[in-house]
mmCIF file of C-alpha atoms and ligand atoms in Angstrom:
data_model
loop_
_atom_site.group_PDB
_atom_site.id
_atom_site.type_symbol
_atom_site.label_atom_id
_atom_site.label_comp_id
_atom_site.label_asym_id
_atom_site.label_seq_id
_atom_site.Cartn_x
_atom_site.Cartn_y
_atom_site.Cartn_z
ATOM 1 C CA MET A 1 5.567 12.179 18.455
ATOM 2 C CA LYS A 2 3.963 8.762 18.221
ATOM 3 C CA THR A 3 3.279 6.371 15.387
ATOM 4 C CA ALA A 4 -0.444 5.917 14.715
ATOM 5 C CA VAL A 5 -2.378 2.990 13.278
ATOM 6 C CA ILE A 6 -5.602 3.705 11.410
ATOM 7 C CA THR A 7 -8.143 0.936 10.978
ATOM 8 C CA SER A 8 -11.869 0.615 10.380
ATOM 9 C CA THR A 9 -14.648 -1.614 11.673
ATOM 10 C CA THR A 10 -16.108 -1.989 8.184
ATOM 11 C CA TYR A 11 -13.218 -4.055 6.788
ATOM 12 C CA GLN A 12 -14.973 -7.021 8.429
ATOM 13 C CA ASN A 13 -18.005 -6.529 6.181
ATOM 14 C CA HIS A 14 -16.025 -6.923 2.960
ATOM 15 C CA ASP A 15 -16.927 -10.576 2.390
ATOM 16 C CA THR A 16 -14.898 -12.271 -0.353
ATOM 17 C CA GLY A 17 -16.480 -15.692 0.186
ATOM 18 C CA PRO A 18 -15.093 -18.956 1.595
ATOM 19 C CA GLY A 19 -11.486 -19.870 0.778
ATOM 20 C CA HIS A 20 -10.551 -16.477 -0.667
ATOM 21 C CA PRO A 21 -6.996 -15.478 0.365
ATOM 22 C CA GLU A 22 -7.917 -11.781 0.808
ATOM 23 C CA GLN A 23 -10.000 -12.482 3.899
ATOM 24 C CA THR A 24 -11.241 -10.619 6.975
ATOM 25 C CA ALA A 25 -8.870 -12.531 9.278
ATOM 26 C CA ARG A 26 -5.899 -10.727 7.723
ATOM 27 C CA VAL A 27 -6.633 -7.350 9.278
ATOM 28 C CA LYS A 28 -8.153 -8.860 12.387
ATOM 29 C CA LEU A 29 -4.921 -10.749 13.183
ATOM 30 C CA ILE A 30 -2.675 -7.807 12.304
ATOM 31 C CA ASN A 31 -4.624 -5.551 14.667
ATOM 32 C CA LYS A 32 -4.469 -8.150 17.432
ATOM 33 C CA GLU A 33 -0.699 -8.456 16.963
ATOM 34 C CA LEU A 34 -0.201 -4.670 16.928
ATOM 35 C CA LYS A 35 -1.989 -4.394 20.291
ATOM 36 C CA LYS A 36 1.183 -5.962 21.725
ATOM 37 C CA LEU A 37 2.902 -2.636 21.049
ATOM 38 C CA GLY A 38 0.688 -1.121 23.771
ATOM 39 C CA ASN A 39 0.952 2.629 24.210
ATOM 40 C CA GLN A 40 3.792 2.885 21.703
ATOM 41 C CA ILE A 41 1.074 3.368 19.099
ATOM 42 C CA HIS A 42 -2.041 5.506 18.958
ATOM 43 C CA TRP A 43 -5.175 3.999 17.345
ATOM 44 C CA LEU A 44 -7.491 5.950 15.055
ATOM 45 C CA ASN A 45 -10.582 5.073 13.067
ATOM 46 C CA SER A 46 -10.878 5.806 9.392
ATOM 47 C CA SER A 47 -13.145 8.776 8.663
ATOM 48 C CA SER A 48 -15.300 9.985 5.793
ATOM 49 C CA PHE A 49 -13.884 12.153 3.034
ATOM 50 C CA ASP A 50 -14.973 14.117 -0.019
ATOM 51 C CA HIS A 51 -15.441 11.406 -2.648
ATOM 52 C CA SER A 52 -14.609 13.788 -5.495
ATOM 53 C CA ILE A 53 -10.944 13.098 -4.699
ATOM 54 C CA LEU A 54 -11.420 9.604 -6.198
ATOM 55 C CA GLU A 55 -11.743 11.335 -9.580
ATOM 56 C CA GLU A 56 -8.129 12.449 -9.334
ATOM 57 C CA VAL A 57 -7.073 8.882 -10.177
ATOM 58 C CA HIS A 58 -10.163 6.982 -11.371
ATOM 59 C CA ASP A 59 -12.389 7.639 -14.380
ATOM 60 C CA LYS A 60 -15.830 9.028 -13.535
ATOM 61 C CA LYS A 61 -17.457 6.267 -15.590
ATOM 62 C CA TYR A 62 -15.577 3.587 -13.642
ATOM 63 C CA LEU A 63 -16.584 5.118 -10.311
ATOM 64 C CA LYS A 64 -20.226 5.179 -11.389
ATOM 65 C CA LYS A 65 -20.059 1.586 -12.640
ATOM 66 C CA ILE A 66 -18.401 0.340 -9.455
ATOM 67 C CA SER A 67 -20.888 2.115 -7.201
ATOM 68 C CA LEU A 68 -23.714 0.286 -8.982
ATOM 69 C CA ASN A 69 -21.952 -3.094 -8.775
ATOM 70 C CA PHE A 70 -22.027 -3.678 -5.014
ATOM 71 C CA PRO A 71 -24.694 -6.381 -4.547
ATOM 72 C CA LYS A 72 -27.551 -6.057 -2.034
ATOM 73 C CA ASP A 73 -26.813 -9.588 -0.884
ATOM 74 C CA GLY A 74 -24.489 -12.428 -1.862
ATOM 75 C CA THR A 75 -21.283 -11.712 -3.732
ATOM 76 C CA GLN A 76 -20.415 -10.322 -7.135
ATOM 77 C CA PHE A 77 -17.190 -10.727 -9.174
ATOM 78 C CA LEU A 78 -15.657 -7.521 -10.580
ATOM 79 C CA ASP A 79 -12.909 -9.519 -12.303
ATOM 80 C CA GLY A 80 -11.708 -13.138 -12.086
ATOM 81 C CA ASP A 81 -10.538 -12.759 -8.480
ATOM 82 C CA THR A 82 -11.998 -9.483 -7.185
ATOM 83 C CA VAL A 83 -15.149 -10.242 -5.215
ATOM 84 C CA VAL A 84 -17.494 -7.779 -3.523
ATOM 85 C CA SER A 85 -20.399 -8.128 -1.124
ATOM 86 C CA SER A 86 -22.911 -5.628 0.255
ATOM 87 C CA GLY A 87 -20.430 -4.521 2.932
ATOM 88 C CA SER A 88 -17.597 -3.974 0.464
ATOM 89 C CA LYS A 89 -18.621 -0.473 -0.562
ATOM 90 C CA GLN A 90 -18.088 1.074 2.871
ATOM 91 C CA ALA A 91 -14.990 -1.080 3.512
ATOM 92 C CA ALA A 92 -13.427 0.120 0.250
ATOM 93 C CA LEU A 93 -14.311 3.758 0.985
ATOM 94 C CA ASP A 94 -12.911 3.447 4.513
ATOM 95 C CA ALA A 95 -9.651 2.031 3.116
ATOM 96 C CA VAL A 96 -9.299 5.192 1.024
ATOM 97 C CA GLY A 97 -10.484 7.285 3.990
ATOM 98 C CA SER A 98 -7.696 5.867 6.144
ATOM 99 C CA ILE A 99 -4.925 7.136 3.898
ATOM 100 C CA ILE A 100 -6.640 10.536 3.512
ATOM 101 C CA LEU A 101 -6.936 10.856 7.294
ATOM 102 C CA GLY A 102 -3.355 9.648 7.713
ATOM 103 C CA ILE A 103 -2.040 12.308 5.342
ATOM 104 C CA ASP A 104 -3.955 15.086 7.132
ATOM 105 C CA LYS A 105 -2.655 13.926 10.521
ATOM 106 C CA ILE A 106 0.962 13.833 9.336
ATOM 107 C CA ILE A 107 0.768 17.235 7.676
ATOM 108 C CA ASN A 108 -0.795 18.653 10.858
ATOM 109 C CA LYS A 109 2.174 17.166 12.731
ATOM 110 C CA GLU A 110 -0.030 15.149 15.095
ATOM 111 C CA PHE A 111 1.904 11.909 14.565
ATOM 112 C CA LYS A 112 5.380 10.782 13.569
ATOM 113 C CA ASN A 113 4.168 8.392 10.871
ATOM 114 C CA ILE A 114 1.145 6.191 10.232
ATOM 115 C CA PHE A 115 0.219 2.658 9.201
ATOM 116 C CA CYS A 116 -3.260 2.016 7.737
ATOM 117 C CA SER A 117 -4.436 -1.482 8.651
ATOM 118 C CA VAL A 118 -7.313 -1.840 6.206
ATOM 119 C CA ARG A 119 -8.703 -3.896 3.342
ATOM 120 C CA PRO A 120 -9.434 -4.245 0.448
ATOM 121 C CA PRO A 121 -5.940 -3.495 -0.913
ATOM 122 C CA GLY A 122 -5.492 -1.091 -3.826
ATOM 123 C CA HIS A 123 -2.359 -1.246 -5.981
ATOM 124 C CA HIS A 124 -3.761 -3.435 -8.788
ATOM 125 C CA ALA A 125 -6.767 -1.144 -9.369
ATOM 126 C CA GLU A 126 -6.266 0.915 -12.525
ATOM 127 C CA SER A 127 -7.942 4.186 -13.482
ATOM 128 C CA ASN A 128 -10.851 2.293 -15.036
ATOM 129 C CA LYS A 129 -10.474 -1.308 -13.834
ATOM 130 C CA ALA A 130 -10.922 -3.333 -10.618
ATOM 131 C CA MET A 131 -8.330 -6.097 -10.458
ATOM 132 C CA GLY A 132 -6.398 -8.447 -8.176
ATOM 133 C CA PHE A 133 -8.608 -8.007 -5.050
ATOM 134 C CA CYS A 134 -8.444 -4.191 -5.491
ATOM 135 C CA ILE A 135 -11.342 -1.779 -6.100
ATOM 136 C CA TYR A 136 -10.064 1.744 -5.421
ATOM 137 C CA ASN A 137 -6.331 2.385 -5.652
ATOM 138 C CA ASN A 138 -5.915 3.606 -2.061
ATOM 139 C CA VAL A 139 -2.271 4.680 -2.287
ATOM 140 C CA ALA A 140 -2.830 6.423 -5.630
ATOM 141 C CA VAL A 141 -5.770 8.374 -4.213
ATOM 142 C CA GLY A 142 -3.447 9.378 -1.368
ATOM 143 C CA ALA A 143 -0.876 10.728 -3.834
ATOM 144 C CA GLY A 144 -3.627 12.499 -5.786
ATOM 145 C CA TYR A 145 -4.851 14.062 -2.539
ATOM 146 C CA LEU A 146 -1.368 15.323 -1.604
ATOM 147 C CA ILE A 147 -1.096 17.009 -4.990
ATOM 148 C CA LYS A 148 -4.662 18.397 -5.189
ATOM 149 C CA LYS A 149 -5.244 19.439 -1.566
ATOM 150 C CA TYR A 150 -1.756 20.391 -0.434
ATOM 151 C CA GLY A 151 -0.121 21.387 -3.705
ATOM 152 C CA TYR A 152 2.749 18.933 -3.382
ATOM 153 C CA THR A 153 4.751 18.390 -6.553
ATOM 154 C CA LYS A 154 6.951 15.489 -5.436
ATOM 155 C CA VAL A 155 5.263 12.465 -3.938
ATOM 156 C CA ALA A 156 6.995 9.079 -3.818
ATOM 157 C CA ILE A 157 5.203 5.736 -3.613
ATOM 158 C CA ILE A 158 7.364 2.791 -2.563
ATOM 159 C CA ASP A 159 5.708 -0.568 -3.208
ATOM 160 C CA TYR A 160 7.408 -3.639 -1.760
ATOM 161 C CA ASP A 161 4.424 -5.943 -2.201
ATOM 162 C CA VAL A 162 5.655 -9.043 -4.060
ATOM 163 C CA HIS A 163 3.317 -8.263 -6.967
ATOM 164 C CA HIS A 164 3.829 -5.331 -9.301
ATOM 165 C CA GLY A 165 1.414 -2.455 -8.666
ATOM 166 C CA ASN A 166 0.182 -2.254 -12.247
ATOM 167 C CA GLY A 167 -2.627 0.099 -11.231
ATOM 168 C CA THR A 168 -0.397 2.630 -9.508
ATOM 169 C CA GLN A 169 2.006 2.542 -12.450
ATOM 170 C CA GLU A 170 -0.785 3.012 -14.995
ATOM 171 C CA ILE A 171 -2.297 5.932 -13.084
ATOM 172 C CA PHE A 172 0.973 7.863 -12.749
ATOM 173 C CA TYR A 173 2.854 6.760 -15.881
ATOM 174 C CA ASN A 174 2.648 10.274 -17.370
ATOM 175 C CA ASN A 175 2.771 12.245 -14.111
ATOM 176 C CA PRO A 176 6.079 13.922 -13.206
ATOM 177 C CA ASN A 177 4.757 14.753 -9.702
ATOM 178 C CA VAL A 178 4.769 11.112 -8.647
ATOM 179 C CA LEU A 179 7.675 8.707 -8.373
ATOM 180 C CA TYR A 180 6.581 5.070 -8.273
ATOM 181 C CA VAL A 181 9.174 2.481 -7.224
ATOM 182 C CA SER A 182 8.353 -1.219 -7.015
ATOM 183 C CA THR A 183 10.229 -4.375 -6.049
ATOM 184 C CA HIS A 184 8.380 -7.480 -7.198
ATOM 185 C CA GLN A 185 8.697 -11.049 -8.406
ATOM 186 C CA TYR A 186 8.978 -11.070 -12.201
ATOM 187 C CA PRO A 187 7.818 -12.553 -14.508
ATOM 188 C CA PHE A 188 4.693 -13.029 -12.425
ATOM 189 C CA TYR A 189 1.177 -11.740 -11.788
ATOM 190 C CA PRO A 190 0.000 -9.205 -13.023
ATOM 191 C CA GLY A 191 2.528 -9.367 -15.894
ATOM 192 C CA THR A 192 3.719 -5.739 -15.783
ATOM 193 C CA GLY A 193 6.805 -4.338 -14.028
ATOM 194 C CA HIS A 194 9.604 -4.890 -16.565
ATOM 195 C CA GLN A 195 12.593 -2.649 -15.884
ATOM 196 C CA ASP A 196 12.084 -0.931 -19.263
ATOM 197 C CA GLU A 197 8.752 0.492 -18.024
ATOM 198 C CA LYS A 198 10.154 3.814 -16.802
ATOM 199 C CA GLY A 199 7.327 6.343 -17.082
ATOM 200 C CA LEU A 200 7.195 9.329 -19.392
ATOM 201 C CA PHE A 201 9.350 11.401 -17.021
ATOM 202 C CA ASN A 202 11.609 8.594 -15.823
ATOM 203 C CA ASN A 203 9.281 8.637 -12.799
ATOM 204 C CA ILE A 204 8.809 4.867 -12.592
ATOM 205 C CA LEU A 205 11.460 2.493 -11.277
ATOM 206 C CA ASN A 206 10.732 -1.204 -11.562
ATOM 207 C CA ILE A 207 13.025 -3.667 -9.816
ATOM 208 C CA PRO A 208 12.061 -7.147 -11.000
ATOM 209 C CA LEU A 209 13.236 -10.062 -8.848
ATOM 210 C CA ASP A 210 13.623 -13.703 -9.788
ATOM 211 C CA ALA A 211 11.554 -16.347 -8.015
ATOM 212 C CA ASN A 212 13.451 -17.674 -4.965
ATOM 213 C CA THR A 213 15.286 -14.383 -4.370
ATOM 214 C CA ASN A 214 16.743 -14.437 -0.842
ATOM 215 C CA ASN A 215 17.052 -11.493 1.530
ATOM 216 C CA GLU A 216 20.680 -10.743 0.646
ATOM 217 C CA VAL A 217 19.846 -10.315 -3.034
ATOM 218 C CA PHE A 218 16.668 -8.449 -2.116
ATOM 219 C CA PHE A 219 18.527 -5.888 -0.009
ATOM 220 C CA ASN A 220 21.215 -5.421 -2.652
ATOM 221 C CA SER A 221 18.413 -4.557 -5.072
ATOM 222 C CA PHE A 222 16.782 -2.353 -2.468
ATOM 223 C CA ASP A 223 19.791 -0.006 -2.666
ATOM 224 C CA LYS A 224 18.373 1.102 -6.024
ATOM 225 C CA VAL A 225 15.138 2.116 -4.294
ATOM 226 C CA ILE A 226 17.084 4.203 -1.815
ATOM 227 C CA SER A 227 19.243 5.977 -4.388
ATOM 228 C CA LYS A 228 16.219 6.744 -6.608
ATOM 229 C CA LEU A 229 14.451 8.229 -3.576
ATOM 230 C CA LYS A 230 17.472 10.379 -2.767
ATOM 231 C CA ASP A 231 17.628 11.639 -6.364
ATOM 232 C CA PHE A 232 13.902 12.438 -6.503
ATOM 233 C CA LYS A 233 13.822 14.180 -3.096
ATOM 234 C CA PRO A 234 10.127 13.609 -2.327
ATOM 235 C CA GLU A 235 8.132 15.927 -0.058
ATOM 236 C CA PHE A 236 6.066 12.998 1.200
ATOM 237 C CA ILE A 237 6.446 9.194 1.020
ATOM 238 C CA LEU A 238 3.580 6.721 0.753
ATOM 239 C CA LEU A 239 4.190 3.001 1.207
ATOM 240 C CA SER A 240 2.300 0.184 -0.486
ATOM 241 C CA SER A 241 3.044 -2.299 2.275
ATOM 242 C CA GLY A 242 2.405 -5.782 1.015
ATOM 243 C CA PHE A 243 3.923 -8.564 3.098
ATOM 244 C CA ASP A 244 3.618 -11.330 0.511
ATOM 245 C CA ALA A 245 7.348 -11.369 -0.289
ATOM 246 C CA HIS A 246 7.558 -13.439 2.917
ATOM 247 C CA THR A 247 9.023 -16.903 2.383
ATOM 248 C CA ASN A 248 5.863 -18.577 3.738
ATOM 249 C CA ASP A 249 3.443 -16.663 1.554
ATOM 250 C CA PRO A 250 1.324 -19.035 -0.556
ATOM 251 C CA LEU A 251 0.922 -16.638 -3.505
ATOM 252 C CA ALA A 252 4.591 -15.957 -4.372
ATOM 253 C CA GLN A 253 8.159 -17.249 -4.145
ATOM 254 C CA ILE A 254 10.382 -14.554 -2.624
ATOM 255 C CA ASN A 255 12.168 -15.562 0.563
ATOM 256 C CA LEU A 256 12.022 -12.711 3.083
ATOM 257 C CA SER A 257 11.606 -13.285 6.820
ATOM 258 C CA SER A 258 9.213 -11.348 9.067
ATOM 259 C CA LYS A 259 12.129 -9.355 10.529
ATOM 260 C CA ASP A 260 13.248 -8.287 7.063
ATOM 261 C CA PHE A 261 10.241 -5.957 6.997
ATOM 262 C CA TYR A 262 11.785 -4.093 9.941
ATOM 263 C CA GLU A 263 14.938 -3.604 7.857
ATOM 264 C CA ILE A 264 12.980 -2.427 4.789
ATOM 265 C CA THR A 265 11.131 0.090 6.977
ATOM 266 C CA LYS A 266 14.331 1.284 8.632
ATOM 267 C CA ARG A 267 16.033 1.909 5.291
ATOM 268 C CA ILE A 268 13.086 3.895 3.934
ATOM 269 C CA LEU A 269 12.766 5.956 7.120
ATOM 270 C CA MET A 270 16.444 6.877 7.036
ATOM 271 C CA VAL A 271 15.816 8.600 3.706
ATOM 272 C CA ALA A 272 12.463 10.011 4.831
ATOM 273 C CA ASN A 273 14.038 11.571 7.923
ATOM 274 C CA GLU A 274 16.813 13.085 5.838
ATOM 275 C CA ILE A 275 14.700 14.367 2.938
ATOM 276 C CA CYS A 276 11.061 14.937 3.953
ATOM 277 C CA ASP A 277 11.032 15.352 7.713
ATOM 278 C CA GLY A 278 9.975 11.706 8.150
ATOM 279 C CA LYS A 279 6.586 12.236 6.501
ATOM 280 C CA VAL A 280 5.444 8.667 5.781
ATOM 281 C CA VAL A 281 2.023 7.043 5.537
ATOM 282 C CA SER A 282 1.967 3.309 4.912
ATOM 283 C CA ILE A 283 -1.040 1.231 3.838
ATOM 284 C CA LEU A 284 -1.603 -2.513 3.771
ATOM 285 C CA GLU A 285 -1.590 -4.243 0.387
ATOM 286 C CA GLY A 286 -1.070 -8.047 0.194
ATOM 287 C CA GLY A 287 0.150 -10.815 2.517
ATOM 288 C CA TYR A 288 -1.728 -14.109 2.606
ATOM 289 C CA ASN A 289 -0.086 -16.448 5.116
ATOM 290 C CA LEU A 290 -1.866 -15.227 8.225
ATOM 291 C CA ASN A 291 0.976 -15.954 10.624
ATOM 292 C CA ALA A 292 3.655 -14.454 8.365
ATOM 293 C CA LEU A 293 1.408 -11.480 7.684
ATOM 294 C CA LYS A 294 0.762 -10.549 11.308
ATOM 295 C CA GLU A 295 4.448 -10.941 12.215
ATOM 296 C CA SER A 296 5.657 -8.946 9.218
ATOM 297 C CA ALA A 297 3.183 -6.126 9.868
ATOM 298 C CA TYR A 298 4.311 -6.093 13.511
ATOM 299 C CA PHE A 299 7.953 -5.668 12.484
ATOM 300 C CA HIS A 300 6.983 -2.989 9.952
ATOM 301 C CA VAL A 301 5.152 -0.933 12.586
ATOM 302 C CA LYS A 302 7.978 -1.486 15.074
ATOM 303 C CA GLY A 303 10.255 -0.096 12.380
ATOM 304 C CA LEU A 304 7.998 2.956 12.010
ATOM 305 C CA ILE A 305 8.145 3.520 15.770
ATOM 306 C CA GLU A 306 11.871 3.054 16.288
ATOM 307 C CA ASN A 307 13.409 4.802 13.279
HETATM 308 ZN ZN1 ZN B 1 0.672 -8.853 -3.550
#
């Protein structure tokens, strides 16, 4: 079976304004780079889905408020750094739609594993708050969908974006069906992610990293991710794939190389293959140096193909 990449055309219509780091070129360059993998990957387009699934992780009031906040023209700020334009609504829905489609395709055994190359990202969005470039919490909706639609009781979310996924943590803090594991620079934006934040059912594992952490220290810490995964024995693994722990990323200070994202992927897939038949769907979160981002995403997808 092949690895698939799901993207959308609408990500290009999510206009964050000039100079914003979460820009259209991010996905455009990743997709161009991934074309180099030729027929090793299969391309799919994001599809529509039943929007009621959003209510599994977001408050109804928030969803209503957000749907009314997409401007007809120009841009609108949802928080200090989360900007939306008229095209953002469909882009945001298609980002969620990509992970929903990806899950269905993996459960139907059509593909080996899947990477969703979409924007806006999701892991900072809380149940009732847009934040940090994120509107809907894509990966959280994916976990909610696995539980609601397929009756899964053990879903793991691994988040190696350099920022803590405060939204994902908030949404699942009291949910024993979801394990959330995050490696992130700390103390740093968004301020959460202390190791004492463990979830009501010990279902959260935060691995804070000092600024200037190198790859050796990173991978030593990553052993904790692997052993937590092995203990939890998930039925399905979702990845919040941010590539901003790259040494050249302008928004953080962790020193990974592009190839290190191959190694991260390989280590996760070793567990996935052993425990959950390799069932993995990965979705893009951050990554803001365009060159580092496209290279890192390339090595991640290569890792999905080869392991
Ligand atoms: Zn990030």
